[in-house]
CSV table of C-alpha atoms in Angstrom, one decimal:
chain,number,residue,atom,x,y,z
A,26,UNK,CA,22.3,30.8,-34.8
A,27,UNK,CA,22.3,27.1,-37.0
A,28,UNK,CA,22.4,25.6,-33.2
A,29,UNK,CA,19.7,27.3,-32.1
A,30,UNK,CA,17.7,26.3,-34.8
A,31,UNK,CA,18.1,23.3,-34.9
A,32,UNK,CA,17.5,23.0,-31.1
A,33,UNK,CA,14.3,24.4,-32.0
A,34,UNK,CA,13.4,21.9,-34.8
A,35,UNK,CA,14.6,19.0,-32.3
A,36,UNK,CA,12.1,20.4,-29.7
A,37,UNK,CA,9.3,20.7,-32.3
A,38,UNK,CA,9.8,16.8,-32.9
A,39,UNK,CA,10.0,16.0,-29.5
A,40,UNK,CA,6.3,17.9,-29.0
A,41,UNK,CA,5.0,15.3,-31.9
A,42,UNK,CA,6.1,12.1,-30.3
A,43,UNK,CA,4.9,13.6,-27.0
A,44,UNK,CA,1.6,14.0,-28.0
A,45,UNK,CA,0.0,10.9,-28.3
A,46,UNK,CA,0.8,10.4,-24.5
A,47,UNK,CA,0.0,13.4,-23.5
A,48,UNK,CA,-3.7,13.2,-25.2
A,49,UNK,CA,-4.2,9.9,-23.9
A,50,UNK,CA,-3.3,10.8,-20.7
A,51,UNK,CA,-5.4,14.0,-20.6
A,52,UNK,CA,-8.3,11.6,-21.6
A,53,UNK,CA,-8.0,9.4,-19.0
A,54,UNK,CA,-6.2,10.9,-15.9
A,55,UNK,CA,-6.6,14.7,-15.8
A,56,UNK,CA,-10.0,15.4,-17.5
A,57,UNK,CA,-11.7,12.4,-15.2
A,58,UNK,CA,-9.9,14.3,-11.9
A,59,UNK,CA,-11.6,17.8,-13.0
A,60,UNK,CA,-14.4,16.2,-13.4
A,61,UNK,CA,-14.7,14.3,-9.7
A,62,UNK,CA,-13.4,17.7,-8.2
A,63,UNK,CA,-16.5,19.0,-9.5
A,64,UNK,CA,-19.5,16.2,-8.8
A,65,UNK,CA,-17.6,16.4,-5.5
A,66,UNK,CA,-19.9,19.3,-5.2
A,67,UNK,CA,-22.8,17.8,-6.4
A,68,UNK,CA,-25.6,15.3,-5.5
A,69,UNK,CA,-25.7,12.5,-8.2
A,70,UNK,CA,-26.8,8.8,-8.5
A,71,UNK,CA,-24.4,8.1,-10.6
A,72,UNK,CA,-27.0,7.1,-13.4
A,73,UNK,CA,-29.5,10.0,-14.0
A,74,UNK,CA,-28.8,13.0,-15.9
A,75,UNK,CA,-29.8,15.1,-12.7
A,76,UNK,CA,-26.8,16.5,-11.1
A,77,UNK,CA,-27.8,18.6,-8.5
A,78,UNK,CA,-25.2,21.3,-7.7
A,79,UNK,CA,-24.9,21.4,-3.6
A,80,UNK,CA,-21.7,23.2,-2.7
A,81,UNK,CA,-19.7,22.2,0.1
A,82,UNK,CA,-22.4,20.1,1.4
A,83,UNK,CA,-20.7,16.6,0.8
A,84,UNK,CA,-17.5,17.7,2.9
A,85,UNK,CA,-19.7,18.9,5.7
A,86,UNK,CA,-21.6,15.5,6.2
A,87,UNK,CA,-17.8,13.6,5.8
A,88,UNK,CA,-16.9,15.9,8.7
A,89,UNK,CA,-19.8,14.9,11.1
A,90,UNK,CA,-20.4,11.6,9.9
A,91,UNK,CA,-19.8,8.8,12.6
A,92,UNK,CA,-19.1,5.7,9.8
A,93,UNK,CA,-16.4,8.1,8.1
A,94,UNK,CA,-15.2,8.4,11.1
A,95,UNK,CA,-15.0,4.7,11.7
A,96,UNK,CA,-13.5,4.1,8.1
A,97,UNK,CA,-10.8,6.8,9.1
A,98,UNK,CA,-9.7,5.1,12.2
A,99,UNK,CA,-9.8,1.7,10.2
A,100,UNK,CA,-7.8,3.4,7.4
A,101,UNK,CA,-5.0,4.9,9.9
A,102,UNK,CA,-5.1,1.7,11.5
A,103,UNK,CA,-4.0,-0.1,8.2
A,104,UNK,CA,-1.9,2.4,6.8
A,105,UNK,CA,0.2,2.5,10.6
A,106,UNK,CA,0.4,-1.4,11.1
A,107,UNK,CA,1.2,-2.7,7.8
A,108,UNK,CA,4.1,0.2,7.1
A,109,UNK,CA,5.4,-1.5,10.5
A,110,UNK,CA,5.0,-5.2,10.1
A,111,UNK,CA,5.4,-5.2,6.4
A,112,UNK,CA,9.0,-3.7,6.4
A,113,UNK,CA,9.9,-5.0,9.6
A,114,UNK,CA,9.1,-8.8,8.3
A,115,UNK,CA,10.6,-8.0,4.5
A,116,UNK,CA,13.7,-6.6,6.2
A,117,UNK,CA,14.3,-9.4,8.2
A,118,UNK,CA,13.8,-11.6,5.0
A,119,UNK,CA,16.0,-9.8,2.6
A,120,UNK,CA,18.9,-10.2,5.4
A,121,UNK,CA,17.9,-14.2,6.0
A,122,UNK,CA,18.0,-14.5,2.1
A,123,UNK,CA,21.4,-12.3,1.3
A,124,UNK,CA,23.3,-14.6,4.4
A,125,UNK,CA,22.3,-17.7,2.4
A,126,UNK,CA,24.8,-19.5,0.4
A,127,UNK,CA,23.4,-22.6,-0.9
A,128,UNK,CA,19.5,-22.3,-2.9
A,129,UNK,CA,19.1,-18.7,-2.6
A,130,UNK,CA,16.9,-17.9,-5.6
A,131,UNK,CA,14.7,-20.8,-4.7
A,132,UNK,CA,14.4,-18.8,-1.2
A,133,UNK,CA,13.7,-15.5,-2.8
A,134,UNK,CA,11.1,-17.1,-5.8
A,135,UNK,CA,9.1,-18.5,-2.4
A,136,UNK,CA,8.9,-15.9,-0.7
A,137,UNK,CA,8.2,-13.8,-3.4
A,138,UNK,CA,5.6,-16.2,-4.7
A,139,UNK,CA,2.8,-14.4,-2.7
A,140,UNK,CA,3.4,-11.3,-4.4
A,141,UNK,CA,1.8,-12.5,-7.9
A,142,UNK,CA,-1.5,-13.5,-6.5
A,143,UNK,CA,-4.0,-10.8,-7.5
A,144,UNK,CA,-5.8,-9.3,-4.1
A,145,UNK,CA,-8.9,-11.1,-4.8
A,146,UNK,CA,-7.5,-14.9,-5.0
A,147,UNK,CA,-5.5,-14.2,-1.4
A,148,UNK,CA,-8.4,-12.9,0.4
A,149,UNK,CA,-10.1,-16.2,-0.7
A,150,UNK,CA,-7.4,-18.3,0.2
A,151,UNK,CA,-7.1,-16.8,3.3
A,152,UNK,CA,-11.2,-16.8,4.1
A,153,UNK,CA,-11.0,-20.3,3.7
A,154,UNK,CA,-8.0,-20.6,6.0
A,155,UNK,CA,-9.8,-18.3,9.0
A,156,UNK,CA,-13.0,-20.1,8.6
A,157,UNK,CA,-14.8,-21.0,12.2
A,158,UNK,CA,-15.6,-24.3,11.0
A,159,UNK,CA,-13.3,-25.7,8.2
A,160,UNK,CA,-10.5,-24.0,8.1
A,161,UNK,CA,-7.2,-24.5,8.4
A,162,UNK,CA,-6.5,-22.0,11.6
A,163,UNK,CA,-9.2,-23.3,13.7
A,164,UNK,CA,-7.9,-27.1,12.9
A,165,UNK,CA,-4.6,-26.7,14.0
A,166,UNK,CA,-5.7,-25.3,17.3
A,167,UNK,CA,-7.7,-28.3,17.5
A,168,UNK,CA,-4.9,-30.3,16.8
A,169,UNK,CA,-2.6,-29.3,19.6
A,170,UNK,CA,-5.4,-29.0,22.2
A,171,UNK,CA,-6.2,-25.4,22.2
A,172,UNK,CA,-9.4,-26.0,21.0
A,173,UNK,CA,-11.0,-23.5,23.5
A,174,UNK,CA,-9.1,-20.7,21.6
A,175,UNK,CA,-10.9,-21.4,18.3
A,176,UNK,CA,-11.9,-18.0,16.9
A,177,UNK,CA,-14.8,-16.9,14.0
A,178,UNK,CA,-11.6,-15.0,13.1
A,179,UNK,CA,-13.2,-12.7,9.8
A,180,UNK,CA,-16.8,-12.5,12.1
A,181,UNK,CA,-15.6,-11.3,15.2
A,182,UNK,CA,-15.0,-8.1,15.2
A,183,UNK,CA,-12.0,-8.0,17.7
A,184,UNK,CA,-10.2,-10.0,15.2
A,185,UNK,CA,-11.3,-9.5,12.2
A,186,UNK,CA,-9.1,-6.5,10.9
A,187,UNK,CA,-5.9,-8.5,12.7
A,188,UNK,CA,-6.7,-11.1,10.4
A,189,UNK,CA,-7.0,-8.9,7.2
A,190,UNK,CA,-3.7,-7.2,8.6
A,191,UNK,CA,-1.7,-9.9,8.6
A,192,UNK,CA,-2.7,-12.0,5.4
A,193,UNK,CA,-1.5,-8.6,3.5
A,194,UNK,CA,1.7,-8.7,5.5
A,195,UNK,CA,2.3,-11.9,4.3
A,196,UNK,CA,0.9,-10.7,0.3
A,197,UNK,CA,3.2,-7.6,0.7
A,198,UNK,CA,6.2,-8.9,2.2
A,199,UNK,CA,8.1,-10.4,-0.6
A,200,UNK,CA,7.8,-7.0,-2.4
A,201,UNK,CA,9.7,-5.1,-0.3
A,202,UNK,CA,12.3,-7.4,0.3
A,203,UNK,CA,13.5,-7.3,-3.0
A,204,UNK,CA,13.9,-3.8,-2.6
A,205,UNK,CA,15.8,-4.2,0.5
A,206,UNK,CA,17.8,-7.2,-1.3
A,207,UNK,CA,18.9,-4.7,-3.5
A,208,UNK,CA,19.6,-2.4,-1.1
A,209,UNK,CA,21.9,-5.2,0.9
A,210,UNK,CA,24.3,-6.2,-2.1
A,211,UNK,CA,24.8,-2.3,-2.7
A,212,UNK,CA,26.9,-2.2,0.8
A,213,UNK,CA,30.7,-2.8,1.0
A,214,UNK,CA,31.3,-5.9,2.6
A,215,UNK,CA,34.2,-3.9,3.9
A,216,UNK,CA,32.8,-1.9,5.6
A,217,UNK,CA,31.1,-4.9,8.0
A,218,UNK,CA,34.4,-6.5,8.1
A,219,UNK,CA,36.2,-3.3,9.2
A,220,UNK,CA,33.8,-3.5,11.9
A,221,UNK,CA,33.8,-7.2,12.8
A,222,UNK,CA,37.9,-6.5,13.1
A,223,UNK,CA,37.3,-4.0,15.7
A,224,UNK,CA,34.8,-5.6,17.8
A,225,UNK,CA,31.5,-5.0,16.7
A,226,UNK,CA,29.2,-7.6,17.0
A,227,UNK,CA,25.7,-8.3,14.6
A,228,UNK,CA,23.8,-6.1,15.7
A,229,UNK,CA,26.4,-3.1,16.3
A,230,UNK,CA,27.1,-4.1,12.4
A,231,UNK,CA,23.5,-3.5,11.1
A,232,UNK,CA,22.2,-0.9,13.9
A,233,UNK,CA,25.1,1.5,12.7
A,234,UNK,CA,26.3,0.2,9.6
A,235,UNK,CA,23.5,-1.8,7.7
A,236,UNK,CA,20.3,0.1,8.4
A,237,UNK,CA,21.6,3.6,8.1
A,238,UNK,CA,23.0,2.6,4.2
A,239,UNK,CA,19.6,0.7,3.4
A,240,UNK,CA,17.7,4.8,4.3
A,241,UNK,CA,16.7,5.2,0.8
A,242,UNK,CA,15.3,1.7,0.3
A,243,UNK,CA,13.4,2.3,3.3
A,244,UNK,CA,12.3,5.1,2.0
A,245,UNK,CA,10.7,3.5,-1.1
A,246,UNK,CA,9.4,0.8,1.1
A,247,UNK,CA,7.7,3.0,3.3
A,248,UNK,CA,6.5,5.0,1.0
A,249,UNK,CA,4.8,2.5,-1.0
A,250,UNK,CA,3.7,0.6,1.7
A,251,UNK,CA,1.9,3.6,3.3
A,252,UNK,CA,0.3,4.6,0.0
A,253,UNK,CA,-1.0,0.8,-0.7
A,254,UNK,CA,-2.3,0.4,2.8
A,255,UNK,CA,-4.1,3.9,2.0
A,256,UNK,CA,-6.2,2.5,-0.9
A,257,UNK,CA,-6.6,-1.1,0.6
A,258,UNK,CA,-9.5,-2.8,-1.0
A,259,UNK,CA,-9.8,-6.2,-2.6
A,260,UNK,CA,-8.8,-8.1,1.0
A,261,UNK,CA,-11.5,-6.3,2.9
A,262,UNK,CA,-14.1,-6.5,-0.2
A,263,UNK,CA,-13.3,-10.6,-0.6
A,264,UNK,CA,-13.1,-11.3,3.3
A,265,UNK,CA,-15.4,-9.7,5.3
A,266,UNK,CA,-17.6,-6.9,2.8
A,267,UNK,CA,-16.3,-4.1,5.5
A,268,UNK,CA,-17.7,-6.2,8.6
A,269,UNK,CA,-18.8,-7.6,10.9
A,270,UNK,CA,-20.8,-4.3,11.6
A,271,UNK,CA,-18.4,-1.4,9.8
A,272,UNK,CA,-15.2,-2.9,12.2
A,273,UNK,CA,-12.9,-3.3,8.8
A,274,UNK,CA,-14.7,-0.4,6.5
A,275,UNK,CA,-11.6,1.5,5.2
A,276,UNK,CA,-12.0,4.9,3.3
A,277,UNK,CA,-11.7,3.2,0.3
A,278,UNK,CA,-14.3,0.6,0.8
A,279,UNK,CA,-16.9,3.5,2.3
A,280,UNK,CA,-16.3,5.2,-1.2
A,281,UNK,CA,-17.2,2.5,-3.3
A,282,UNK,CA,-20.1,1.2,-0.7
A,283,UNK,CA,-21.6,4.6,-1.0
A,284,UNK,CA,-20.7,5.3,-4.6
A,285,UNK,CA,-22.2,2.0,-6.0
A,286,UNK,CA,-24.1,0.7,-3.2
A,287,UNK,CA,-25.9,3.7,-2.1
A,288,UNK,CA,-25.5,5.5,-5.8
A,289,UNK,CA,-23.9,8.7,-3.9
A,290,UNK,CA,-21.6,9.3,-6.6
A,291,UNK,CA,-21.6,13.0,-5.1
A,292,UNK,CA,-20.4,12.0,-1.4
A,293,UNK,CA,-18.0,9.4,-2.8
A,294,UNK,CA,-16.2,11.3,-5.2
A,295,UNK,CA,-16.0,14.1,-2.1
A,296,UNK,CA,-14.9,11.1,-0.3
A,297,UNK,CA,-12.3,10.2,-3.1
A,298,UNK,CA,-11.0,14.0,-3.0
A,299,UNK,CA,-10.4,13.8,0.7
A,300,UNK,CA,-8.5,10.0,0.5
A,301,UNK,CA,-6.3,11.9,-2.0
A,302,UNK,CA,-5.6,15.1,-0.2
A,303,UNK,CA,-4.8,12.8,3.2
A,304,UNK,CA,-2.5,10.2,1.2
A,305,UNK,CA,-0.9,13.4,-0.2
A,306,UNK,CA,-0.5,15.0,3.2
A,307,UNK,CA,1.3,12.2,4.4
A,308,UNK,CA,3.4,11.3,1.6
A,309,UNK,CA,5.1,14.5,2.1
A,310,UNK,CA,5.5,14.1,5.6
A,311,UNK,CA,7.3,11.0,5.3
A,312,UNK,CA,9.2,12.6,2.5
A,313,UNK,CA,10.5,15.1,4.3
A,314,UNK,CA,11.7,13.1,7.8
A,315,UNK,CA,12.7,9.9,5.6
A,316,UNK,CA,14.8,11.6,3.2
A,317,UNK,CA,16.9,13.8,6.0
A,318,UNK,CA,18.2,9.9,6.9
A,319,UNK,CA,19.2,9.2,3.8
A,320,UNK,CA,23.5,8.5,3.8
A,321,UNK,CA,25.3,9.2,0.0
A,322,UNK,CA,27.7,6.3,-0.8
Protein backbone atom coordinates (compact mmCIF):
# COMPACT_ATOMS: atom_id res chain seq x y z
CA UNK A 1 0.00 0.00 0.00
CA UNK A 2 3.11 2.84 1.13
CA UNK A 3 4.62 1.65 -2.46
CA UNK A 4 1.74 2.24 -4.28
CA UNK A 5 1.38 5.53 -2.93
CA UNK A 6 4.12 6.71 -3.31
CA UNK A 7 4.30 5.47 -6.96
CA UNK A 8 1.35 7.57 -7.29
CA UNK A 9 2.86 10.80 -5.84
CA UNK A 10 6.08 10.09 -8.12
CA UNK A 11 3.69 10.01 -11.19
CA UNK A 12 1.80 13.18 -10.05
CA UNK A 13 5.35 15.03 -10.16
CA UNK A 14 6.33 13.61 -13.19
CA UNK A 15 2.72 15.09 -14.83
CA UNK A 16 4.15 18.71 -13.41
CA UNK A 17 7.47 18.75 -15.03
CA UNK A 18 5.82 17.24 -18.18
CA UNK A 19 3.59 19.91 -18.66
CA UNK A 20 5.37 22.67 -19.72
CA UNK A 21 6.48 20.52 -22.81
CA UNK A 22 3.57 19.12 -23.39
CA UNK A 23 1.69 22.77 -23.57
CA UNK A 24 4.30 24.10 -25.67
CA UNK A 25 4.13 21.48 -27.81
CA UNK A 26 0.39 21.32 -28.18
CA UNK A 27 0.82 25.17 -29.03
CA UNK A 28 2.96 24.71 -31.68
CA UNK A 29 2.78 21.19 -33.32
CA UNK A 30 -0.64 19.59 -32.71
CA UNK A 31 -3.06 22.51 -32.57
CA UNK A 32 -1.29 24.10 -36.00
CA UNK A 33 -1.79 20.21 -37.68
CA UNK A 34 -5.69 20.27 -36.71
CA UNK A 35 -5.82 23.27 -37.94
CA UNK A 36 -4.24 22.65 -41.70
CA UNK A 37 -6.26 19.33 -41.70
CA UNK A 38 -9.18 21.59 -41.62
CA UNK A 39 -8.37 24.78 -44.19
CA UNK A 40 -7.23 21.72 -46.21
CA UNK A 41 -10.93 21.81 -46.79
CA UNK A 42 -11.29 25.17 -47.39
CA UNK A 43 -10.63 28.01 -49.92
CA UNK A 44 -8.43 30.80 -48.26
CA UNK A 45 -5.93 33.52 -49.19
CA UNK A 46 -4.16 33.20 -46.51
CA UNK A 47 -4.92 36.90 -45.41
CA UNK A 48 -8.73 37.55 -45.31
CA UNK A 49 -10.99 36.46 -42.77
CA UNK A 50 -13.15 34.67 -45.56
CA UNK A 51 -12.56 31.01 -45.27
CA UNK A 52 -14.76 29.45 -47.51
CA UNK A 53 -15.60 25.82 -46.48
CA UNK A 54 -15.22 23.60 -49.98
CA UNK A 55 -15.04 19.99 -48.99
CA UNK A 56 -12.95 17.70 -50.73
CA UNK A 57 -12.52 20.00 -53.52
CA UNK A 58 -8.71 20.79 -53.01
CA UNK A 59 -7.82 16.88 -53.17
CA UNK A 60 -9.79 16.51 -56.36
CA UNK A 61 -7.95 19.34 -58.27
CA UNK A 62 -4.35 17.74 -56.71
CA UNK A 63 -5.59 14.55 -58.39
CA UNK A 64 -6.16 15.91 -61.94
CA UNK A 65 -3.73 18.60 -61.88
CA UNK A 66 -0.97 18.25 -64.55
CA UNK A 67 1.88 20.62 -62.48
CA UNK A 68 1.20 18.32 -59.36
CA UNK A 69 1.75 15.79 -61.28
CA UNK A 70 5.02 17.22 -62.56
CA UNK A 71 6.13 18.20 -58.92
CA UNK A 72 5.36 14.40 -57.98
CA UNK A 73 7.52 12.91 -60.51
CA UNK A 74 10.24 15.60 -59.56
CA UNK A 75 9.75 14.71 -55.87
CA UNK A 76 10.11 10.76 -56.56
CA UNK A 77 12.81 11.61 -58.64
CA UNK A 78 14.72 13.33 -55.74
CA UNK A 79 13.63 11.24 -53.07
CA UNK A 80 14.94 7.82 -55.38
CA UNK A 81 18.32 9.36 -56.54
CA UNK A 82 19.63 11.02 -53.60
CA UNK A 83 18.74 7.83 -51.07
CA UNK A 84 21.02 6.08 -53.84
CA UNK A 85 23.99 8.35 -54.48
CA UNK A 86 23.95 9.89 -51.05
CA UNK A 87 24.53 6.54 -49.14
CA UNK A 88 26.34 4.98 -51.83
CA UNK A 89 29.01 8.03 -51.92
CA UNK A 90 28.96 8.43 -47.81
CA UNK A 91 29.51 4.67 -47.54
CA UNK A 92 32.31 4.60 -49.65
CA UNK A 93 33.69 7.57 -47.53
CA UNK A 94 33.25 6.27 -44.12
CA UNK A 95 35.30 2.99 -45.38
CA UNK A 96 38.15 5.38 -47.18
CA UNK A 97 38.23 7.41 -43.79
CA UNK A 98 38.16 4.26 -41.17
CA UNK A 99 41.29 2.49 -43.48
CA UNK A 100 43.23 5.70 -42.89
CA UNK A 101 46.01 5.73 -40.42
CA UNK A 102 47.76 8.93 -40.53
CA UNK A 103 45.29 12.55 -40.50
CA UNK A 104 42.07 10.95 -40.18
CA UNK A 105 40.02 13.60 -38.35
CA UNK A 106 41.35 16.21 -40.68
CA UNK A 107 39.73 13.74 -43.39
CA UNK A 108 36.43 13.38 -41.64
CA UNK A 109 36.34 17.48 -40.54
CA UNK A 110 36.58 18.00 -44.65
CA UNK A 111 34.42 16.07 -45.67
CA UNK A 112 32.14 16.82 -43.16
CA UNK A 113 32.66 20.52 -43.69
CA UNK A 114 29.77 20.66 -46.28
CA UNK A 115 27.34 19.52 -43.84
CA UNK A 116 27.34 23.03 -41.82
CA UNK A 117 26.54 25.17 -44.63
CA UNK A 118 22.78 26.16 -44.32
CA UNK A 119 20.80 25.03 -47.73
CA UNK A 120 20.59 28.55 -48.92
CA UNK A 121 24.51 29.52 -48.89
CA UNK A 122 25.30 25.95 -51.05
CA UNK A 123 22.75 26.60 -53.56
CA UNK A 124 24.48 29.94 -54.09
CA UNK A 125 27.82 28.63 -54.13
CA UNK A 126 26.90 26.07 -56.34
CA UNK A 127 24.79 28.71 -58.91
CA UNK A 128 27.78 30.39 -59.19
CA UNK A 129 29.75 27.29 -59.95
CA UNK A 130 27.04 26.05 -62.91
CA UNK A 131 26.86 29.49 -64.27
CA UNK A 132 26.86 29.45 -68.40
CA UNK A 133 29.15 32.23 -68.41
CA UNK A 134 31.38 32.57 -65.25
CA UNK A 135 31.40 29.76 -63.59
CA UNK A 136 33.58 27.49 -62.51
CA UNK A 137 32.13 24.16 -64.48
CA UNK A 138 31.91 25.73 -67.76
CA UNK A 139 35.70 27.05 -67.29
CA UNK A 140 37.25 23.99 -66.70
CA UNK A 141 35.63 22.44 -69.76
CA UNK A 142 37.09 25.28 -71.49
CA UNK A 143 40.25 24.53 -70.06
CA UNK A 144 40.86 21.07 -71.26
CA UNK A 145 39.23 21.62 -74.75
CA UNK A 146 35.75 20.52 -74.28
CA UNK A 147 34.43 23.72 -74.78
CA UNK A 148 31.67 22.34 -77.16
CA UNK A 149 30.23 20.63 -74.09
CA UNK A 150 29.61 23.79 -72.14
CA UNK A 151 26.15 23.54 -70.57
CA UNK A 152 23.50 26.52 -69.14
CA UNK A 153 23.60 23.69 -66.53
CA UNK A 154 20.53 25.38 -63.86
CA UNK A 155 18.60 26.77 -67.38
CA UNK A 156 18.46 23.75 -69.29
CA UNK A 157 15.99 21.77 -68.39
CA UNK A 158 17.66 18.33 -69.23
CA UNK A 159 20.22 19.23 -66.65
CA UNK A 160 18.99 21.28 -64.40
CA UNK A 161 17.63 18.78 -61.69
CA UNK A 162 21.07 16.58 -62.29
CA UNK A 163 22.69 19.54 -61.17
CA UNK A 164 20.52 20.29 -58.00
CA UNK A 165 20.94 16.36 -57.43
CA UNK A 166 24.29 16.21 -57.16
CA UNK A 167 25.29 19.53 -55.18
CA UNK A 168 22.97 17.93 -52.30
CA UNK A 169 24.85 14.71 -52.66
CA UNK A 170 27.80 16.42 -52.05
CA UNK A 171 25.80 18.80 -48.91
CA UNK A 172 24.48 15.39 -47.61
CA UNK A 173 27.23 13.16 -47.91
CA UNK A 174 29.37 13.88 -44.88
CA UNK A 175 26.21 13.27 -42.68
CA UNK A 176 25.74 10.01 -43.33
CA UNK A 177 29.11 8.89 -43.19
CA UNK A 178 29.46 9.66 -39.79
CA UNK A 179 26.71 7.43 -39.23
CA UNK A 180 28.26 4.76 -41.15
CA UNK A 181 31.76 5.56 -39.36
CA UNK A 182 30.08 4.68 -36.41
CA UNK A 183 28.66 1.87 -37.73
CA UNK A 184 32.36 0.54 -39.01
CA UNK A 185 34.27 0.82 -35.54
CA UNK A 186 31.27 -1.16 -34.02
CA UNK A 187 32.52 -4.43 -36.08
CA UNK A 188 35.00 -6.97 -34.76
CA UNK A 189 38.02 -6.68 -36.57
CA UNK A 190 38.06 -10.44 -36.00
CA UNK A 191 35.68 -11.19 -37.66
CA UNK A 192 37.44 -9.67 -41.12
CA UNK A 193 40.55 -11.26 -40.10
CA UNK A 194 38.90 -14.74 -39.58
CA UNK A 195 37.92 -14.23 -43.01
CA UNK A 196 41.13 -12.83 -44.64
CA UNK A 197 42.74 -16.25 -43.00
CA UNK A 198 40.47 -18.32 -44.89
CA UNK A 199 40.63 -16.77 -48.19
CA UNK A 200 38.22 -14.10 -48.57
CA UNK A 201 39.27 -11.33 -50.43
CA UNK A 202 37.88 -7.27 -49.96
CA UNK A 203 35.03 -7.56 -51.25
CA UNK A 204 33.91 -11.13 -50.08
CA UNK A 205 34.85 -9.30 -46.58
CA UNK A 206 32.38 -6.38 -46.89
CA UNK A 207 29.67 -8.05 -49.36
CA UNK A 208 29.18 -10.75 -46.49
CA UNK A 209 30.68 -9.50 -43.49
CA UNK A 210 30.74 -5.56 -43.52
CA UNK A 211 27.50 -4.54 -45.15
CA UNK A 212 25.19 -7.01 -43.54
CA UNK A 213 26.58 -5.64 -39.73
CA UNK A 214 26.34 -1.85 -40.93
CA UNK A 215 21.96 -2.92 -41.68
CA UNK A 216 20.85 -0.72 -38.99
CA UNK A 217 22.98 2.24 -39.90
CA UNK A 218 21.68 1.88 -43.25
CA UNK A 219 18.60 1.97 -42.03
CA UNK A 220 18.94 5.36 -40.31
CA UNK A 221 20.62 6.58 -43.46
CA UNK A 222 18.00 5.68 -45.58
CA UNK A 223 15.54 6.67 -43.69
CA UNK A 224 16.65 10.09 -43.22
CA UNK A 225 17.85 10.54 -46.48
CA UNK A 226 14.38 9.60 -48.03
CA UNK A 227 12.56 11.90 -45.62
CA UNK A 228 15.07 15.00 -46.44
CA UNK A 229 14.86 14.48 -50.11
CA UNK A 230 10.92 14.46 -49.49
CA UNK A 231 10.78 18.05 -48.19
CA UNK A 232 13.77 19.36 -50.42
CA UNK A 233 13.52 23.06 -50.67
CA UNK A 234 16.17 25.76 -50.15
CA UNK A 235 18.48 24.22 -53.21
CA UNK A 236 15.65 24.36 -55.68
CA UNK A 237 14.28 27.80 -54.22
CA UNK A 238 18.14 29.49 -54.34
CA UNK A 239 19.07 27.75 -57.82
CA UNK A 240 16.66 27.66 -60.22
CA UNK A 241 12.93 29.08 -58.42
CA UNK A 242 11.42 25.50 -59.62
CA UNK A 243 12.67 25.99 -63.39
CA UNK A 244 13.34 26.40 -66.22
CA UNK A 245 9.54 25.86 -66.93
CA UNK A 246 8.27 23.55 -63.67
CA UNK A 247 11.39 20.87 -64.69
CA UNK A 248 12.69 21.05 -60.80
CA UNK A 249 9.21 22.00 -58.94
CA UNK A 250 9.14 19.42 -56.05
CA UNK A 251 5.94 18.96 -53.83
CA UNK A 252 7.40 21.12 -51.48
CA UNK A 253 8.19 23.94 -53.63
CA UNK A 254 4.46 23.74 -55.47
CA UNK A 255 3.17 24.19 -51.80
CA UNK A 256 4.79 27.16 -50.91
CA UNK A 257 4.53 28.62 -54.67
CA UNK A 258 0.82 28.16 -54.42
CA UNK A 259 0.53 28.99 -50.74
CA UNK A 260 2.48 32.32 -50.83
CA UNK A 261 2.69 32.97 -54.44
CA UNK A 262 -0.72 32.32 -55.48
CA UNK A 263 -2.28 32.90 -51.69
CA UNK A 264 -4.00 29.29 -52.05
CA UNK A 265 -3.44 28.60 -48.52
CA UNK A 266 -6.48 26.03 -49.00
CA UNK A 267 -4.81 23.82 -51.92
CA UNK A 268 -1.35 24.08 -50.24
CA UNK A 269 -2.21 23.03 -46.96
CA UNK A 270 -4.30 20.03 -48.95
CA UNK A 271 -1.07 19.76 -50.68
CA UNK A 272 0.91 19.66 -47.28
CA UNK A 273 -1.57 16.84 -45.95
CA UNK A 274 -0.86 14.77 -48.99
CA UNK A 275 3.30 15.35 -48.81
CA UNK A 276 2.76 13.99 -45.21
CA UNK A 277 0.54 11.04 -45.75
CA UNK A 278 3.10 9.94 -48.90
CA UNK A 279 6.37 10.54 -46.72
CA UNK A 280 4.44 8.48 -44.06
CA UNK A 281 3.55 5.78 -46.50
CA UNK A 282 6.97 5.24 -47.42
CA UNK A 283 8.59 5.55 -44.26
CA UNK A 284 6.84 2.49 -43.24
CA UNK A 285 7.60 0.74 -46.16
CA UNK A 286 11.18 1.08 -45.81
CA UNK A 287 10.64 0.30 -42.22
CA UNK A 288 9.38 -2.78 -42.64
CA UNK A 289 11.89 -4.41 -45.63
CA UNK A 290 15.03 -2.38 -43.95
CA UNK A 291 14.55 -3.64 -40.52
CA UNK A 292 13.93 -7.53 -41.58
CA UNK A 293 18.00 -7.01 -42.67
CA UNK A 294 18.96 -5.92 -39.67
CA UNK A 295 21.86 -8.69 -37.87
CA UNK A 296 21.94 -8.49 -33.69
CA UNK A 297 25.67 -8.46 -32.56
Amino acid sequence: MIAQTKKKKWTNYAFWFILPALLVYTAFVIVPTLSSVYLSFTSWDGISDNIRYIGLDNFIEIVKSPRVHNALKNTMIFAVSLVILENIVALALAILVDQVRWFRNLFRSIFYFPVLMSGIIMGFIWMIILNYNFGVMNQLLDMIGLGSLKTDWLGDPDFALISIILSTVWKAAGYYMIIYLAGLQGIPQELNEAASIDGANRWQQFRHITFPLLAGATTVCVMLSMIGSLKIFDQIAVMTDGGPGFATETLTYIIYKVGFGELRQGFGTALAIVLFLLTLLISLIQIKLLRKREVQM
